């Protein structure tokens, strides 16, 4: 991992130079510092207001220009124009490309104490070449969300292995043909990469200056073949998540489970309002009995950009946002995050279940037990957007035509490697 960014060294060195020469803060200038913060979380303004009240000399102005990949594109464009924000929320998989393009800054010198409040698996997503490029905000271990009323009605036990899950799906299809076990989402690769991670896949790795890409390796093919059989047997629906049709199916009981991140309770109220109290959560089914490993779907960090005029104060806010008990509690209440900070997972606010799961008192105990076993890839590649676009194109085509999911993985592998070589990366 030591040198995977060397090929982007010119732009990265420029970013580090900006960081090293960043202007002093309120203490140095004797004046008020104004920081701009790009973030798409609903109700984040209420959390920022807590900071602004307690820190009159460092004011944070929040804007929501876009979310996810759209925000990343806006960050790159703003950086090229020299007018990026001071801080920005960045999903973990997007961070490597922003590092290699010099958009986000190394904040190691400001976060020596901060990083002690996170476990190593969490920090791995924000630290490259020993440098810190963001403060983790949340983690999103994959969990199994299931309709307990449907399971009870049709005598289905909560599956603990993927074989159990396939058996339950077949039983449900036989007893209630109009109800699918879940859907296969070819439009959003987040859940599927999480399943690959759980199975032990590692899509990107690096040794010295050379990358290795293993998107179509044996672990990935195992997952793809498993889901292809569920699709071929008519046990899962084919429509994408978060579509109007999917929302309707989730609300009317046409779908019995949802494989999602720990953030799911924050979404279910808008997706399926009629189902409050009907859902429960369990650990993700395992490939081998007793294996507690899971993957992740989502998770983000608060980054300081290379354009920040006051990087020390920006890093101070990023640290407060993601380690201060009051700030984390507010985010749990207002945004429904599951905190990345280790101590944050034991806050009193998590002693009560999410509002949409009023009868599952152990909701957060289950998530807390799973979180340490959640694995991501050892690193995300420098062209994740190309990989994800390949997934949506190839898997959507295979889903509709009955084509091979394994062949779709082969195509994603080829397009990812070709793009990395075009960008100048050495790929074995």
XYZ file of N, CA and C in Angstrom, residues 161-307:
441
model
N -27.718 -18.810 7.768
C -26.750 -19.066 6.704
C -27.405 -18.728 5.373
N -26.571 -18.574 4.344
C -27.124 -18.283 3.018
C -27.886 -19.477 2.460
N -27.500 -20.692 2.847
C -28.287 -21.853 2.442
C -29.676 -21.786 3.074
N -29.735 -21.405 4.353
C -31.031 -21.223 5.019
C -31.858 -20.154 4.302
N -31.195 -19.088 3.864
C -31.894 -17.992 3.198
C -32.524 -18.470 1.892
N -31.760 -19.260 1.120
C -32.300 -19.787 -0.142
C -33.468 -20.741 0.121
N -33.341 -21.556 1.160
C -34.423 -22.470 1.509
C -35.671 -21.708 1.936
N -35.459 -20.668 2.746
C -36.594 -19.842 3.182
C -37.250 -19.150 1.999
N -36.440 -18.694 1.048
C -36.983 -18.029 -0.143
C -37.848 -18.994 -0.945
N -37.399 -20.240 -1.066
C -38.177 -21.237 -1.802
C -39.485 -21.571 -1.071
N -39.408 -21.676 0.251
C -40.611 -21.954 1.042
C -41.622 -20.821 0.905
N -41.137 -19.609 1.000
C -42.015 -18.453 0.880
C -42.667 -18.420 -0.498
N -41.894 -18.702 -1.532
C -42.435 -18.682 -2.897
C -43.527 -19.741 -3.071
N -43.325 -20.873 -2.427
C -44.319 -21.937 -2.539
C -45.609 -21.572 -1.807
N -45.486 -20.969 -0.637
C -46.659 -20.650 0.168
C -47.329 -19.344 -0.234
N -46.531 -18.405 -0.741
C -47.070 -17.074 -1.093
C -46.387 -16.600 -2.369
N -46.809 -17.077 -3.531
C -46.137 -16.751 -4.797
C -46.054 -15.258 -5.090
N -46.940 -14.475 -4.507
C -46.935 -13.036 -4.782
C -45.920 -12.280 -3.935
N -45.281 -12.975 -2.979
C -44.308 -12.337 -2.098
C -42.914 -12.855 -2.449
N -41.988 -11.926 -2.696
C -40.603 -12.286 -2.988
C -39.755 -12.136 -1.732
N -38.720 -12.945 -1.639
C -37.854 -12.882 -0.469
C -37.180 -11.516 -0.376
N -36.734 -10.999 -1.505
C -36.145 -9.659 -1.587
C -36.093 -9.285 -3.052
N -35.332 -8.255 -3.381
C -35.120 -7.885 -4.783
C -33.632 -7.927 -5.085
N -33.303 -8.148 -6.358
C -31.909 -8.015 -6.787
C -31.767 -6.653 -7.442
N -30.964 -5.793 -6.829
C -30.813 -4.413 -7.284
C -29.577 -4.303 -8.181
N -29.822 -4.126 -9.481
C -28.718 -3.941 -10.421
C -28.384 -2.473 -10.628
N -29.110 -1.589 -9.961
C -28.885 -0.159 -10.155
C -27.941 0.437 -9.120
N -27.811 -0.199 -7.971
C -26.964 0.317 -6.902
C -25.997 -0.774 -6.471
N -24.689 -0.620 -6.746
C -23.728 -1.665 -6.411
C -23.356 -1.737 -4.938
N -23.824 -0.788 -4.113
C -23.388 -0.729 -2.728
C -23.667 -1.990 -1.945
N -24.886 -2.525 -2.067
C -25.234 -3.729 -1.304
C -24.444 -4.939 -1.809
N -24.223 -4.996 -3.135
C -23.567 -6.156 -3.718
C -22.079 -6.194 -3.381
N -21.429 -5.027 -3.375
C -20.024 -5.015 -2.959
C -19.903 -5.419 -1.497
N -20.897 -5.053 -0.679
C -20.889 -5.484 0.715
C -20.956 -6.995 0.842
N -21.769 -7.630 -0.004
C -21.848 -9.087 0.013
C -20.534 -9.719 -0.453
N -19.880 -9.065 -1.408
C -18.570 -9.549 -1.858
C -17.552 -9.473 -0.722
N -17.591 -8.382 0.018
C -16.677 -8.210 1.145
C -16.905 -9.299 2.184
N -18.164 -9.564 2.496
C -18.468 -10.607 3.473
C -17.887 -11.954 3.034
N -17.932 -12.234 1.744
C -17.460 -13.520 1.221
C -15.945 -13.611 1.148
N -15.251 -12.496 1.425
C -13.799 -12.512 1.444
C -13.140 -11.931 0.217
N -13.923 -11.348 -0.692
C -13.337 -10.742 -1.890
C -12.562 -9.482 -1.523
N -11.532 -9.196 -2.290
C -10.747 -7.975 -2.127
C -10.496 -7.432 -3.535
N -11.332 -6.521 -3.964
C -11.331 -6.117 -5.367
C -10.070 -5.358 -5.776
N -9.463 -4.614 -4.851
C -8.255 -3.862 -5.187
C -7.192 -4.099 -4.114
N -5.959 -4.241 -4.549
C -4.826 -4.274 -3.637
C -3.633 -3.726 -4.389
N -2.570 -3.389 -3.660
C -1.395 -2.803 -4.296
C -0.136 -3.267 -3.608
N 0.895 -3.437 -4.396
C 2.223 -3.769 -3.894
C 3.217 -2.868 -4.611
N 3.867 -1.978 -3.831
C 4.743 -0.998 -4.470
C 3.952 -0.119 -5.408
N 4.377 -0.041 -6.667
C 3.695 0.800 -7.652
C 2.645 0.043 -8.453
N 2.462 -1.235 -8.160
C 1.609 -2.069 -9.001
C 0.315 -2.443 -8.288
N -0.783 -2.260 -8.998
C -2.097 -2.608 -8.492
C -2.476 -4.022 -8.932
N -3.301 -4.657 -8.136
C -3.938 -5.918 -8.524
C -5.443 -5.725 -8.423
N -6.152 -6.103 -9.466
C -7.610 -5.979 -9.500
C -8.197 -7.383 -9.568
N -9.111 -7.692 -8.644
C -9.655 -9.049 -8.540
C -11.172 -9.002 -8.387
N -11.818 -8.290 -9.270
C -13.270 -8.143 -9.199
C -13.981 -9.449 -9.529
N -13.400 -10.244 -10.406
C -14.048 -11.495 -10.826
C -13.368 -12.724 -10.239
N -12.802 -12.593 -9.045
C -12.170 -13.724 -8.375
C -13.176 -14.746 -7.868
N -12.677 -15.804 -7.272
C -13.540 -16.918 -6.871
C -14.576 -16.516 -5.823
N -14.200 -15.660 -4.867
C -15.173 -15.233 -3.842
C -16.313 -14.446 -4.474
N -15.976 -13.567 -5.403
C -17.005 -12.776 -6.077
C -17.906 -13.651 -6.940
N -17.288 -14.601 -7.645
C -18.085 -15.499 -8.494
C -19.050 -16.335 -7.656
N -18.622 -16.733 -6.450
C -19.507 -17.498 -5.572
C -20.767 -16.707 -5.233
N -20.585 -15.445 -4.897
C -21.733 -14.599 -4.567
C -22.615 -14.391 -5.792
N -21.994 -14.102 -6.934
C -22.759 -13.864 -8.160
C -23.574 -15.101 -8.546
N -22.962 -16.276 -8.470
C -23.665 -17.505 -8.839
C -24.835 -17.780 -7.892
N -24.636 -17.492 -6.612
C -25.712 -17.700 -5.630
C -26.932 -16.863 -5.990
N -26.703 -15.576 -6.264
C -27.834 -14.700 -6.551
C -28.429 -14.968 -7.926
N -27.613 -15.415 -8.865
C -28.166 -15.769 -10.174
C -29.182 -16.897 -10.043
N -28.876 -17.877 -9.187
C -29.819 -18.981 -9.010
C -31.124 -18.504 -8.376
N -31.042 -17.609 -7.376
C -32.269 -17.078 -6.779
C -33.117 -16.348 -7.823
N -32.458 -15.586 -8.693
C -33.174 -14.875 -9.755
C -33.787 -15.862 -10.736
N -32.979 -16.837 -11.177
C -33.447 -17.808 -12.162
C -34.627 -18.622 -11.642
N -34.639 -18.890 -10.333
C -35.729 -19.669 -9.741
C -36.952 -18.816 -9.416
N -36.894 -17.526 -9.723
C -38.027 -16.637 -9.493
C -38.291 -16.323 -8.038
N -37.242 -16.416 -7.197
C -37.423 -16.230 -5.755
C -37.211 -14.798 -5.302
N -36.617 -13.969 -6.162
C -36.399 -12.565 -5.822
C -36.889 -11.691 -6.980
N -37.324 -10.497 -6.628
C -37.789 -9.549 -7.640
C -36.598 -8.920 -8.360
N -36.854 -8.357 -9.532
C -35.771 -7.832 -10.353
C -35.680 -6.312 -10.367
N -36.572 -5.641 -9.704
C -36.597 -4.180 -9.812
C -35.610 -3.524 -8.848
N -35.122 -2.311 -9.178
C -34.124 -1.643 -8.336
C -34.710 -1.099 -7.041
N -33.876 -1.048 -6.028
C -34.282 -0.433 -4.757
C -34.486 1.061 -4.948
N -35.331 1.625 -4.093
C -35.632 3.059 -4.065
C -36.396 3.544 -5.306
N -36.850 2.617 -6.131
C -37.719 2.986 -7.248
C -39.160 3.045 -6.737
N -40.058 3.729 -7.436
C -41.464 3.770 -6.989
C -42.072 2.376 -6.837
N -41.743 1.474 -7.767
C -42.282 0.118 -7.680
C -41.772 -0.590 -6.434
N -40.489 -0.443 -6.154
C -39.905 -1.076 -4.965
C -40.499 -0.502 -3.689
N -40.651 0.815 -3.632
C -41.277 1.444 -2.471
C -42.658 0.847 -2.210
N -43.427 0.677 -3.289
C -44.773 0.108 -3.154
C -44.703 -1.323 -2.638
N -43.769 -2.103 -3.176
C -43.636 -3.490 -2.740
C -43.213 -3.579 -1.275
N -42.319 -2.697 -0.873
C -41.893 -2.685 0.522
C -43.043 -2.311 1.440
N -43.905 -1.428 0.975
C -44.999 -0.924 1.805
C -46.167 -1.909 1.872
N -46.410 -2.655 0.769
C -47.596 -3.525 0.761
C -47.289 -4.977 1.128
N -46.029 -5.266 1.488
C -45.699 -6.612 1.932
C -45.359 -7.580 0.820
N -44.987 -7.065 -0.354
C -44.585 -7.943 -1.452
C -43.137 -8.384 -1.347
N -42.380 -7.752 -0.437
C -40.986 -8.117 -0.202
C -40.816 -8.437 1.280
N -40.174 -9.577 1.564
C -40.090 -10.043 2.955
C -38.817 -9.635 3.661
N -37.756 -9.329 2.910
C -36.500 -8.933 3.549
C -35.853 -7.808 2.756
N -34.936 -7.133 3.413
C -34.104 -6.114 2.770
C -32.696 -6.259 3.338
N -31.738 -6.541 2.487
C -30.331 -6.583 2.885
C -29.809 -5.164 2.781
N -29.503 -4.558 3.922
C -29.183 -3.131 3.917
C -28.186 -2.806 5.024
N -27.707 -1.578 4.986
C -26.803 -1.101 6.014
C -27.554 -0.762 7.285
N -26.801 -0.528 8.348
C -27.412 -0.226 9.645
C -28.211 1.068 9.612
N -28.086 1.831 8.517
C -28.836 3.080 8.387
C -30.282 2.868 7.924
N -30.666 1.653 7.639
C -31.982 1.379 7.058
C -33.158 1.985 7.828
N -33.152 1.977 9.175
C -34.302 2.549 9.885
C -34.591 3.997 9.512
N -33.541 4.728 9.149
C -33.754 6.125 8.775
C -34.497 6.252 7.466
N -34.465 5.206 6.640
C -35.092 5.247 5.323
C -36.491 4.625 5.303
N -36.726 3.660 6.158
C -37.965 2.891 6.070
C -39.214 3.738 6.287
N -39.107 4.776 7.110
C -40.274 5.617 7.344
C -40.778 6.287 6.082
N -39.861 6.659 5.197
C -40.257 7.263 3.932
C -40.581 6.245 2.869
N -39.940 5.078 2.933
C -40.138 4.035 1.926
C -41.429 3.270 2.163
N -41.654 2.847 3.400
C -42.770 1.958 3.710
C -43.448 2.384 5.003
N -44.086 3.555 5.017
C -44.648 4.101 6.262
C -45.689 3.201 6.916
N -46.366 2.360 6.133
C -47.423 1.515 6.696
C -46.877 0.325 7.457
N -45.556 0.148 7.449
C -44.981 -1.073 8.041
C -44.257 -0.827 9.351
N -44.454 0.311 9.976
C -43.793 0.598 11.236
C -44.131 -0.480 12.261
N -43.094 -0.993 12.942
C -43.290 -2.020 13.954
C -43.353 -3.435 13.400
N -43.339 -3.577 12.062
C -43.445 -4.904 11.459
C -42.084 -5.489 11.078
N -41.043 -4.665 11.176
C -39.712 -5.116 10.781
C -38.898 -5.516 12.005
N -37.931 -6.369 11.777
C -36.929 -6.714 12.784
C -35.587 -6.817 12.072
N -34.510 -6.822 12.851
C -33.172 -6.910 12.277
C -32.455 -8.115 12.849
N -31.610 -8.719 12.030
C -30.793 -9.866 12.450
C -29.442 -9.753 11.747
N -28.427 -10.443 12.251
C -27.154 -10.466 11.530
C -27.330 -11.028 10.124
N -26.478 -10.609 9.219
C -26.523 -11.108 7.852
C -26.273 -12.613 7.850
N -26.996 -13.379 7.029
C -26.699 -14.812 6.933
C -25.227 -15.053 6.582
N -24.681 -16.147 7.079
C -23.265 -16.451 6.902
C -23.067 -17.527 5.834
N -21.890 -17.543 5.241
C -21.564 -18.610 4.298
C -21.255 -19.906 5.025
N -20.705 -19.797 6.216
C -20.426 -20.978 7.036
C -21.079 -20.778 8.393
N -21.700 -21.798 8.960
C -22.356 -21.651 10.264
C -21.403 -21.090 11.315
N -21.880 -20.080 12.036
C -21.085 -19.486 13.104
C -20.171 -18.361 12.675
N -19.994 -18.164 11.367
C -19.140 -17.076 10.890
C -19.895 -15.755 11.056
N -19.315 -14.815 11.782
C -20.007 -13.559 12.075
C -19.623 -12.423 11.117
N -18.823 -12.710 10.113
C -18.374 -11.655 9.197
C -19.536 -11.065 8.418
N -19.455 -9.789 8.160
C -20.407 -9.112 7.287
C -19.635 -8.104 6.458
N -20.310 -7.477 5.519
C -19.698 -6.416 4.722
C -20.271 -5.074 5.126
N -19.996 -4.062 4.345
C -20.538 -2.737 4.620
C -21.259 -2.206 3.386
N -22.219 -1.342 3.631
C -22.879 -0.610 2.552
C -22.927 0.854 2.988
N -22.003 1.613 2.472
C -21.974 3.023 2.799
C -20.988 3.332 3.906
N -21.175 4.463 4.476
C -20.225 4.983 5.460
C -19.465 6.145 4.865
N -19.217 7.160 5.668
C -18.623 8.391 5.161
C -17.646 8.980 6.161
N -16.866 9.920 5.664
C -15.915 10.659 6.497
C -16.100 12.146 6.260
N -15.698 12.937 7.236
C -15.664 14.387 7.086
C -14.246 14.769 6.691
N -14.089 15.364 5.528
C -12.765 15.685 4.998
C -12.514 17.189 5.031
N -11.248 17.545 5.109
C -10.799 18.930 4.943
C -10.214 19.016 3.543
N -10.643 19.980 2.774
C -10.194 20.043 1.385
C -8.865 20.778 1.265
N -8.235 20.583 0.120
C -6.970 21.257 -0.160
C -7.154 22.758 -0.332
N -8.392 23.218 -0.511
C -8.668 24.652 -0.670
C -8.956 25.351 0.655
